[in-house]
Short mmCIF file of C-alpha atoms in Angstrom, two decimals:
data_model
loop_
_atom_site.label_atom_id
_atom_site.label_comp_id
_atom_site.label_asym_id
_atom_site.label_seq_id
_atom_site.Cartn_x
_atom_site.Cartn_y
_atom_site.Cartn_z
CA UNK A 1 14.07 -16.79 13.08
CA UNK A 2 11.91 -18.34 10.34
CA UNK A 3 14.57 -19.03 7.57
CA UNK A 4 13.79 -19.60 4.03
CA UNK A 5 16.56 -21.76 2.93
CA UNK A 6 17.15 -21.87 -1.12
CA UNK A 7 20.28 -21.05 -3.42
CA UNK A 8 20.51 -17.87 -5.10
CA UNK A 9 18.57 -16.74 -8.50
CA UNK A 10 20.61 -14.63 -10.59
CA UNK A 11 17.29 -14.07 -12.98
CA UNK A 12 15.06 -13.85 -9.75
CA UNK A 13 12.42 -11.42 -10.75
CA UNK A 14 12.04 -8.84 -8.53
CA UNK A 15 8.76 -8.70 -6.17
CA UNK A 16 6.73 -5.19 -7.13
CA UNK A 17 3.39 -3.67 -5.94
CA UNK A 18 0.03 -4.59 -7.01
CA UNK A 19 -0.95 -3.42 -10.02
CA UNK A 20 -4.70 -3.15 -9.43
CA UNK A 21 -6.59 -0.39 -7.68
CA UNK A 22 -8.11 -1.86 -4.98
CA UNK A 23 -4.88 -3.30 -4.02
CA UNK A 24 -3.21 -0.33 -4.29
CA UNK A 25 -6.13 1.67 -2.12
CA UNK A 26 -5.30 -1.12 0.81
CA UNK A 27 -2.20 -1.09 0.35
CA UNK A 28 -2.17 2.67 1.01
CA UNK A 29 -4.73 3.38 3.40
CA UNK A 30 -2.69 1.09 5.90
CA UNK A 31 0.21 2.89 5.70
CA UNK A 32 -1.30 6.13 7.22
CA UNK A 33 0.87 8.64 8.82
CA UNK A 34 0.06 7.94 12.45
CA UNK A 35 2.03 4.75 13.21
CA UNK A 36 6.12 5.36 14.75
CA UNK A 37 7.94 2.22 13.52
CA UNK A 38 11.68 1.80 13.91
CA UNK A 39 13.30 1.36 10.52
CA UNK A 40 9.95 0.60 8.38
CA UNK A 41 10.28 0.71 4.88
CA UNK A 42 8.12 0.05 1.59
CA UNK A 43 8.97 -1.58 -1.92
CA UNK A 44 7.10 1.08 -3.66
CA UNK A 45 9.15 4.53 -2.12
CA UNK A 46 12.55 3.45 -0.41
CA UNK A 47 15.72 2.09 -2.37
CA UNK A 48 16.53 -1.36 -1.05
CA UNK A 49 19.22 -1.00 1.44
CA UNK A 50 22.73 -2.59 0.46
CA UNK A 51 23.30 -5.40 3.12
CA UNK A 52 27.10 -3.88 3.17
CA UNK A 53 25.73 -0.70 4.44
CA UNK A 54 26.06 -0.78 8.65
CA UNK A 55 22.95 -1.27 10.41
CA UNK A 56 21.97 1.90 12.69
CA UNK A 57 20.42 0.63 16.10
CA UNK A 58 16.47 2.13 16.95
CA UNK A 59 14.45 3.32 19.36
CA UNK A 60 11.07 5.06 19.95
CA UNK A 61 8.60 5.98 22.72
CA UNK A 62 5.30 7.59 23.50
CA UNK A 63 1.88 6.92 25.87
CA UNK A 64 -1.41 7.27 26.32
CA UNK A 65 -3.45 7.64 29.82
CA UNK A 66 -3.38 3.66 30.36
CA UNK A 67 -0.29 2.30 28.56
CA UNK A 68 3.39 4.12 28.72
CA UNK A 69 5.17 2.03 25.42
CA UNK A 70 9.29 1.80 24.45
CA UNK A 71 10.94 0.03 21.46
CA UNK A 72 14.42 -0.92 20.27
CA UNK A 73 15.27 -2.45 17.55
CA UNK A 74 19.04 -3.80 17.08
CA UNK A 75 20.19 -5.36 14.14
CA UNK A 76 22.35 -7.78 13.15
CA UNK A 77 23.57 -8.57 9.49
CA UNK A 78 20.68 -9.18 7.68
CA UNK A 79 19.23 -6.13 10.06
CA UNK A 80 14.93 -7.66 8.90
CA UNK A 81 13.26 -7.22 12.68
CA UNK A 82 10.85 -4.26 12.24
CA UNK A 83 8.14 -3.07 14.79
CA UNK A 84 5.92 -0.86 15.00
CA UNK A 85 2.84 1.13 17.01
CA UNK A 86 -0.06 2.96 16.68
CA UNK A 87 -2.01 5.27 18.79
CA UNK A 88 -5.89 5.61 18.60
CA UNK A 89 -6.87 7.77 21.86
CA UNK A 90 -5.79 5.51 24.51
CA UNK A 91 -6.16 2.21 22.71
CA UNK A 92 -2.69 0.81 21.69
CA UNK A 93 -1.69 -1.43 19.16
CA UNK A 94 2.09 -2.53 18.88
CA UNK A 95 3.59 -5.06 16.29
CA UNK A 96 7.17 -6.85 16.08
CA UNK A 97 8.13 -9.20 12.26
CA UNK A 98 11.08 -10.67 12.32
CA UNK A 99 11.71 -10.88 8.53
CA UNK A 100 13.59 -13.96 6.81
CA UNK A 101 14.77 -14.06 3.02
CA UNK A 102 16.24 -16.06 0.47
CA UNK A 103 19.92 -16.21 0.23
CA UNK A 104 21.40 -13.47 -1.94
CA UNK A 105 18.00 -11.48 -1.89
CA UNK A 106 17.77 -11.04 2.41
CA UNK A 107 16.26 -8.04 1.84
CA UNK A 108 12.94 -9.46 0.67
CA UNK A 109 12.51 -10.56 3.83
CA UNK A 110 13.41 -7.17 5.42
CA UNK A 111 11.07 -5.65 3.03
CA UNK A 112 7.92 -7.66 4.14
CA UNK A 113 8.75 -7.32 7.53
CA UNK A 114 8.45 -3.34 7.69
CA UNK A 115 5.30 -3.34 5.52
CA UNK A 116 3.88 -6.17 7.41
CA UNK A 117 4.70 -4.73 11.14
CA UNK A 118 3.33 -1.05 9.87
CA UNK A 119 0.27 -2.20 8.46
CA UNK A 120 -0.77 -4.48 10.85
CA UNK A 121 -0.26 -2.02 13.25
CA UNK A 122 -2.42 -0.15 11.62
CA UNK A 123 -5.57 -2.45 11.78
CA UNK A 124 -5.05 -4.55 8.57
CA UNK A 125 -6.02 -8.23 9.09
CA UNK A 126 -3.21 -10.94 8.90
CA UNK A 127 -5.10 -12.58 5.92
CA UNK A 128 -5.79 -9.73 4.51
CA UNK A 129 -2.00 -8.75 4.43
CA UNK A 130 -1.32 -12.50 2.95
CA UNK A 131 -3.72 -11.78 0.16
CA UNK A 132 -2.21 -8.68 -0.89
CA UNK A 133 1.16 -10.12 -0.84
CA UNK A 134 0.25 -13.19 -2.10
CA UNK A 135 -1.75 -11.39 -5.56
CA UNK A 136 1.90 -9.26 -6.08
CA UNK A 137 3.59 -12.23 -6.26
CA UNK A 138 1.32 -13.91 -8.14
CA UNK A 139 1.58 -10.88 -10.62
CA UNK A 140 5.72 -10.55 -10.38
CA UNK A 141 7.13 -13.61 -9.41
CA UNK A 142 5.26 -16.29 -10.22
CA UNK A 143 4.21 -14.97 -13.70
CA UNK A 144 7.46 -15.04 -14.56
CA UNK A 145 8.37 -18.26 -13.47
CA UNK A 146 5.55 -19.88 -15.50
CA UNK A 147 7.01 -17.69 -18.06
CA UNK A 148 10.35 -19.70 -18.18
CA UNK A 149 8.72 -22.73 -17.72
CA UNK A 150 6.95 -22.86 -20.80
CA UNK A 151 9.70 -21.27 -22.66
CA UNK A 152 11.38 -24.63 -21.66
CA UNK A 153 8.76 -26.58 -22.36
CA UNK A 154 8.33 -25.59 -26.07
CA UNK A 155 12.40 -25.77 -26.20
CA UNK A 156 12.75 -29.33 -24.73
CA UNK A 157 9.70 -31.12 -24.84
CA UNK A 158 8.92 -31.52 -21.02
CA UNK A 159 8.35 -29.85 -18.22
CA UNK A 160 11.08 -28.36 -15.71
CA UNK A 161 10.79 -28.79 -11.96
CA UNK A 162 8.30 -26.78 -10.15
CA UNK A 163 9.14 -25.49 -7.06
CA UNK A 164 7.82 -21.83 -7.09
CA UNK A 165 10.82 -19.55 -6.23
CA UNK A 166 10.50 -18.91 -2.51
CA UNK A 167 10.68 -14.44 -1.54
CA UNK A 168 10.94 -14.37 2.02
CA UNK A 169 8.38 -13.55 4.94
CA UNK A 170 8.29 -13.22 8.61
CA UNK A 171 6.53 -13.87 11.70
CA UNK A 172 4.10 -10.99 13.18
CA UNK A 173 3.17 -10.31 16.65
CA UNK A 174 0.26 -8.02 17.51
CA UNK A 175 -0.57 -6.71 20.44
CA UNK A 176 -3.52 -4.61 21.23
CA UNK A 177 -4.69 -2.82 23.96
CA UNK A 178 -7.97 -1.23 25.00
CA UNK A 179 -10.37 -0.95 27.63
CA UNK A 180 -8.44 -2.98 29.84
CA UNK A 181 -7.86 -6.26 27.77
CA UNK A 182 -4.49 -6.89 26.09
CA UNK A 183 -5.04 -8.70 23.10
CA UNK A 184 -2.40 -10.82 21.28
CA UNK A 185 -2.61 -12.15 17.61
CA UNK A 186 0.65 -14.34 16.16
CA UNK A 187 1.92 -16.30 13.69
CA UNK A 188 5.36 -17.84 14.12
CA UNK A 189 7.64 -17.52 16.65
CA UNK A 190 7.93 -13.92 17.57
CA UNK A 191 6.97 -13.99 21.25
CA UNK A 192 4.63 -11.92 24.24
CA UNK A 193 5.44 -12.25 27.83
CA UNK A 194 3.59 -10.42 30.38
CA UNK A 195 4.34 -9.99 34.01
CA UNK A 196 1.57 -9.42 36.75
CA UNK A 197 2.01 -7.15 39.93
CA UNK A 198 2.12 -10.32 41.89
CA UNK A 199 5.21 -11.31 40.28
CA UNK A 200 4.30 -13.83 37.86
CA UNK A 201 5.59 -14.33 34.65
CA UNK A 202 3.56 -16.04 31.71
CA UNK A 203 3.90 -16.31 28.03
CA UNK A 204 0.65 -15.39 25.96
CA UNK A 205 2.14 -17.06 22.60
CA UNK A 206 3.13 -20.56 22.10
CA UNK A 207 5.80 -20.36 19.29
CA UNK A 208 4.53 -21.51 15.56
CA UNK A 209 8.81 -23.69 15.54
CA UNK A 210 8.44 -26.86 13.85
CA UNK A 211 10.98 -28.38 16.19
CA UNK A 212 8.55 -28.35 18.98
CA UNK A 213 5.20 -27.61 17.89
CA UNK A 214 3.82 -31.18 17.58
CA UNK A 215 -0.19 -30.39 16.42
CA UNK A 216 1.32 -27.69 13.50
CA UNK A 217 3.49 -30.48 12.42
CA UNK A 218 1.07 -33.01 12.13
CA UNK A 219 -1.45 -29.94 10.10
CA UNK A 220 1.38 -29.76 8.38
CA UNK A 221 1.90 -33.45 7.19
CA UNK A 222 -1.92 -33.68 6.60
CA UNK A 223 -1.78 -30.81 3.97
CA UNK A 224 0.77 -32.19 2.50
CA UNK A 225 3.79 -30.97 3.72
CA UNK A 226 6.74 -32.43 5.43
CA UNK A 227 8.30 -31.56 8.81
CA UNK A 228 12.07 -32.66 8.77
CA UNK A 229 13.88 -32.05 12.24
CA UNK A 230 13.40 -27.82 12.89
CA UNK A 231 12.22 -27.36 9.49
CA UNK A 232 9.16 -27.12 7.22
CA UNK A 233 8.81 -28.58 3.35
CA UNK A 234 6.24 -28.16 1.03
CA UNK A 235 5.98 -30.10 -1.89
CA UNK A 236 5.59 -26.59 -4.57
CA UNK A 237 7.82 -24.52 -2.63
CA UNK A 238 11.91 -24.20 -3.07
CA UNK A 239 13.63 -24.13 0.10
CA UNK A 240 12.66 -24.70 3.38
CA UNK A 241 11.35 -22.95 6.80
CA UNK A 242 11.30 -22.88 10.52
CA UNK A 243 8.33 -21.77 11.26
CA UNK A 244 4.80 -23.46 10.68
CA UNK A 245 2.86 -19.92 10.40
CA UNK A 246 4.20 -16.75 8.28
CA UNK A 247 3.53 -13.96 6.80
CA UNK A 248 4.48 -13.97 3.17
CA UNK A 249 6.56 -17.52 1.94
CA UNK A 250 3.87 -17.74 -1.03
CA UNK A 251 4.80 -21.08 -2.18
CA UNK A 252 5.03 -22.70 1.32
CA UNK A 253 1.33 -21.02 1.63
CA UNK A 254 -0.17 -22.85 -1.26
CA UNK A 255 -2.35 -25.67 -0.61
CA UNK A 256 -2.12 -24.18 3.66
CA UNK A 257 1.12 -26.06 4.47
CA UNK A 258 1.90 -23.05 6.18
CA UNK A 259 -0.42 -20.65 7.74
CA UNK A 260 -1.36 -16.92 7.90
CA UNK A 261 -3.53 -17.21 10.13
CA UNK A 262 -2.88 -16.30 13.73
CA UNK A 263 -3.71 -17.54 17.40
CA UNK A 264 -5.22 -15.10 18.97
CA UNK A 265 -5.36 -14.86 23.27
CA UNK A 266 -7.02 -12.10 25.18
CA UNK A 267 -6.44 -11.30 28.84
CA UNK A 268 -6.79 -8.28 31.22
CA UNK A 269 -4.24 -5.92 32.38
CA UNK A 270 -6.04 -4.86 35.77
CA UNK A 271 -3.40 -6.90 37.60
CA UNK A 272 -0.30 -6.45 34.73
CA UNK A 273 2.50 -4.92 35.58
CA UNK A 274 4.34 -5.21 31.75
CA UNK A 275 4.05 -6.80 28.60
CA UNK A 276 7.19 -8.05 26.02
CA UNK A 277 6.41 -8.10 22.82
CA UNK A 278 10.08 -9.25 21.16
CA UNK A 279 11.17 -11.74 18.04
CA UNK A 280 13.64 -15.15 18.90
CA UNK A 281 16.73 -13.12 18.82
CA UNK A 282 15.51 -12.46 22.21
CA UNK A 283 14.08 -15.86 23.13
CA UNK A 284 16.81 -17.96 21.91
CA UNK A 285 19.37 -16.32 24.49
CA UNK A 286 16.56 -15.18 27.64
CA UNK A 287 14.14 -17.09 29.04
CA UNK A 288 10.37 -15.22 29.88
CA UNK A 289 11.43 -15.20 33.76
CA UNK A 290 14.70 -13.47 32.64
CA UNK A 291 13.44 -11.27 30.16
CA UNK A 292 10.77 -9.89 32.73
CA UNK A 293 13.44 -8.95 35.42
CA UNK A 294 15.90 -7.44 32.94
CA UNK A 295 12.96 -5.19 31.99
CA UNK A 296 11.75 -4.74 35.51
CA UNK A 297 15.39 -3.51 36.78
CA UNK A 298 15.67 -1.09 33.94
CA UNK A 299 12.06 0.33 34.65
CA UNK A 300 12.93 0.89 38.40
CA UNK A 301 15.90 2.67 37.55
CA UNK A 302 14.62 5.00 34.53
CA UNK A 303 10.50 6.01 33.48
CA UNK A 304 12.26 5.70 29.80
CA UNK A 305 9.97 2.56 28.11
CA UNK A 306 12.87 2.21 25.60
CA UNK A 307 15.71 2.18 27.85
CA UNK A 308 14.02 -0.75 29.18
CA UNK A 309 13.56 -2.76 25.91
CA UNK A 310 17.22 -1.51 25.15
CA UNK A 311 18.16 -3.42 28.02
CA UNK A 312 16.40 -6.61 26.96
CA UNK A 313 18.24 -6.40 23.66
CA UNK A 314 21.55 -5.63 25.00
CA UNK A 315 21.73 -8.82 27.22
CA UNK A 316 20.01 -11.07 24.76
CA UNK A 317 23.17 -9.44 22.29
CA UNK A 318 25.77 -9.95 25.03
CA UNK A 319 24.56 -13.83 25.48
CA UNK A 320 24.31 -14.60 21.57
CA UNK A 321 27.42 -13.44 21.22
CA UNK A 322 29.09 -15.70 23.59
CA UNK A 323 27.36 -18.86 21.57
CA UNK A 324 27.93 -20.47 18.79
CA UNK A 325 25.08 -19.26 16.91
CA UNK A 326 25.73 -15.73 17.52
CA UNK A 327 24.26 -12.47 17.17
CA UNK A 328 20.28 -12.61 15.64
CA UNK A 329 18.46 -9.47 14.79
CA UNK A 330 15.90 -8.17 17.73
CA UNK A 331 13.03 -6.09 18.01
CA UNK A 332 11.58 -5.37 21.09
CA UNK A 333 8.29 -3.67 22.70
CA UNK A 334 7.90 -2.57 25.82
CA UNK A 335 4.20 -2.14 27.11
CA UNK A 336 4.14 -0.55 30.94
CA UNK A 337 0.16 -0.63 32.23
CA UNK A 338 -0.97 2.60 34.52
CA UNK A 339 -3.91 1.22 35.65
#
């Protein structure tokens, strides 16, 4: 998971739609009516759920001629894993976020997660999605910021620190496929695995960590950032981050410390059996080798997709919880090829 580390704001402004029209027009034309997405929500129509409330597990299925797809999605606490898919004919397109916020605000995090896995789903461009959320904080958030700063200014005379007030993001994974190619677009740590009919297992993505990405760290240190241990700095942003490409995380954006923009790998699925499309609370418990045969059992004993990505959540649960980081949040896709 891609933490943003930072105390709590008590006057925190709260993060709101764009204002202008064109945003607004983008902002609703990607949320169109023909994506299923486990749990997706938006800041402009759904109440922010109460982190006391208890999280309610979910699933979803469906397929086209060339691809059968199934998704869980089981949270933990902060419950901010979203996915979700869209159907065009035959051509699929399937997206996981695993959402991180601020502490005492988590659901910022959850927030930009659904939008960002529904809307990317939909077709909208990683940048794209940045620059929209980027242009509401800019208008919320950071307005308001440089509000109290020069209210303190005039008051004392100098300047106060400052660190923009970091909102949350998350990692996306995209996955689409048509006409035979499976193509994968990422940024952070969220993960795709695909398994051939031969057996073989391979991982598409190379995680966006700080911890072992050595080439983002040094991008990182020539924009001006810092890379401490597992964890990102940047010199205008409060609080700190795992991952070296987001969605979201304005103030660890400025200046590109850390990315939006994704890797992006193509390959065919003539000889793929499956693809996993999952966030770390998966990978930190199940390696790709493990991962594919969990799936692989559950597929040979039920044609349910879901069952089988409920199956790759339930042991990456029943391993977390026997360490001593425990339980994470998970969101998993299942992609099955019938060609």
């Amino acid at each position: 998971m891609g933490a943003a580390l930072s105390s709590p704001r008590e006057d925190r402004p709260k993060l709101k739609p764009a204002r202008s029209s064109s945003l607004r027009r983008m902002y609703a034309s990607a949320r169109a009516t023909s994506w299923r997405g486990a749990g997706t929500t938006s800041m402009e129509n759904r109440e922010r759920p109460s982190l006391d409330d208890e999280p309610i597990e979910r699933r979803g299925s469906g397929q086209t001629d060339t691809v059968r797809w199934g998704a869980h999605n089981a949270p933990a606490r902060a419950d901010a894993d979203r996915w979700a898919v869209h159907v065009s004919g035959d051509d699929v397109t399937a997206a996981v976020c695993d959402g991180h916020g601020v502490a005492g605000a988590a659901h910022w995090g959850r927030e930009i997660a659904a939008e960002a896995a529904s809307m990317l789903a939909e077709g909208m461009g990683f940048e794209a999605f940045q620059q929209l959320h980027e242009e509401r904080y800019d208008e919320t958030v950071r307005a308001a910021f440089e509000k109290r700063r020069e209210s303190f200014r005039e008051q004392h005379g100098f300047d106060a620190p400052g660190a923009l007030p970091a909102e949350g993001g998350c990692t996306a994974t995209v996955v689409n496929v048509a006409r035979g190619l499976l193509t994968v677009k990422w940024v952070g740590d969220s993960r795709c695995v695909i398994k051939g009919r031969d057996g073989s297992v391979r991982a598409l993505t190379t995680d966006h960590a700080a911890s072992t990405h050595r080439e983002e760290g040094l991008r990182i240190e020539k924009a001006g950032g810092a890379v401490e241990g597992a964890y990102v700095a940047a010199p205008r942003a409060e609080g700190l981050l795992q991952v070296t490409r987001s969605l979201g995380d304005r103030a660890h954006h400025l200046d590109d410390v850390v990315l939006a923009t994704p890797e992006v790998v193509s390959v065919s699925v003539e000889d793929a059996e499956f693809a996993i499309v999952a966030t770390d609370g998966v990978w930190a418990f199940v390696d790709d080798s493990r991962a594919a045969s969990a799936v692989a059992d559950a597929l040979s004993k039920s044609d349910d997709v879901s069952a089988a990505a409920e199956a790759l959540s339930s042991l990456a649960r029943e391993r977390a919880a026997a360490s001593p980081r425990g339980v994470d949040d998970i969101a998993v896709i299942v992609l099955v090829f019938n060609c």
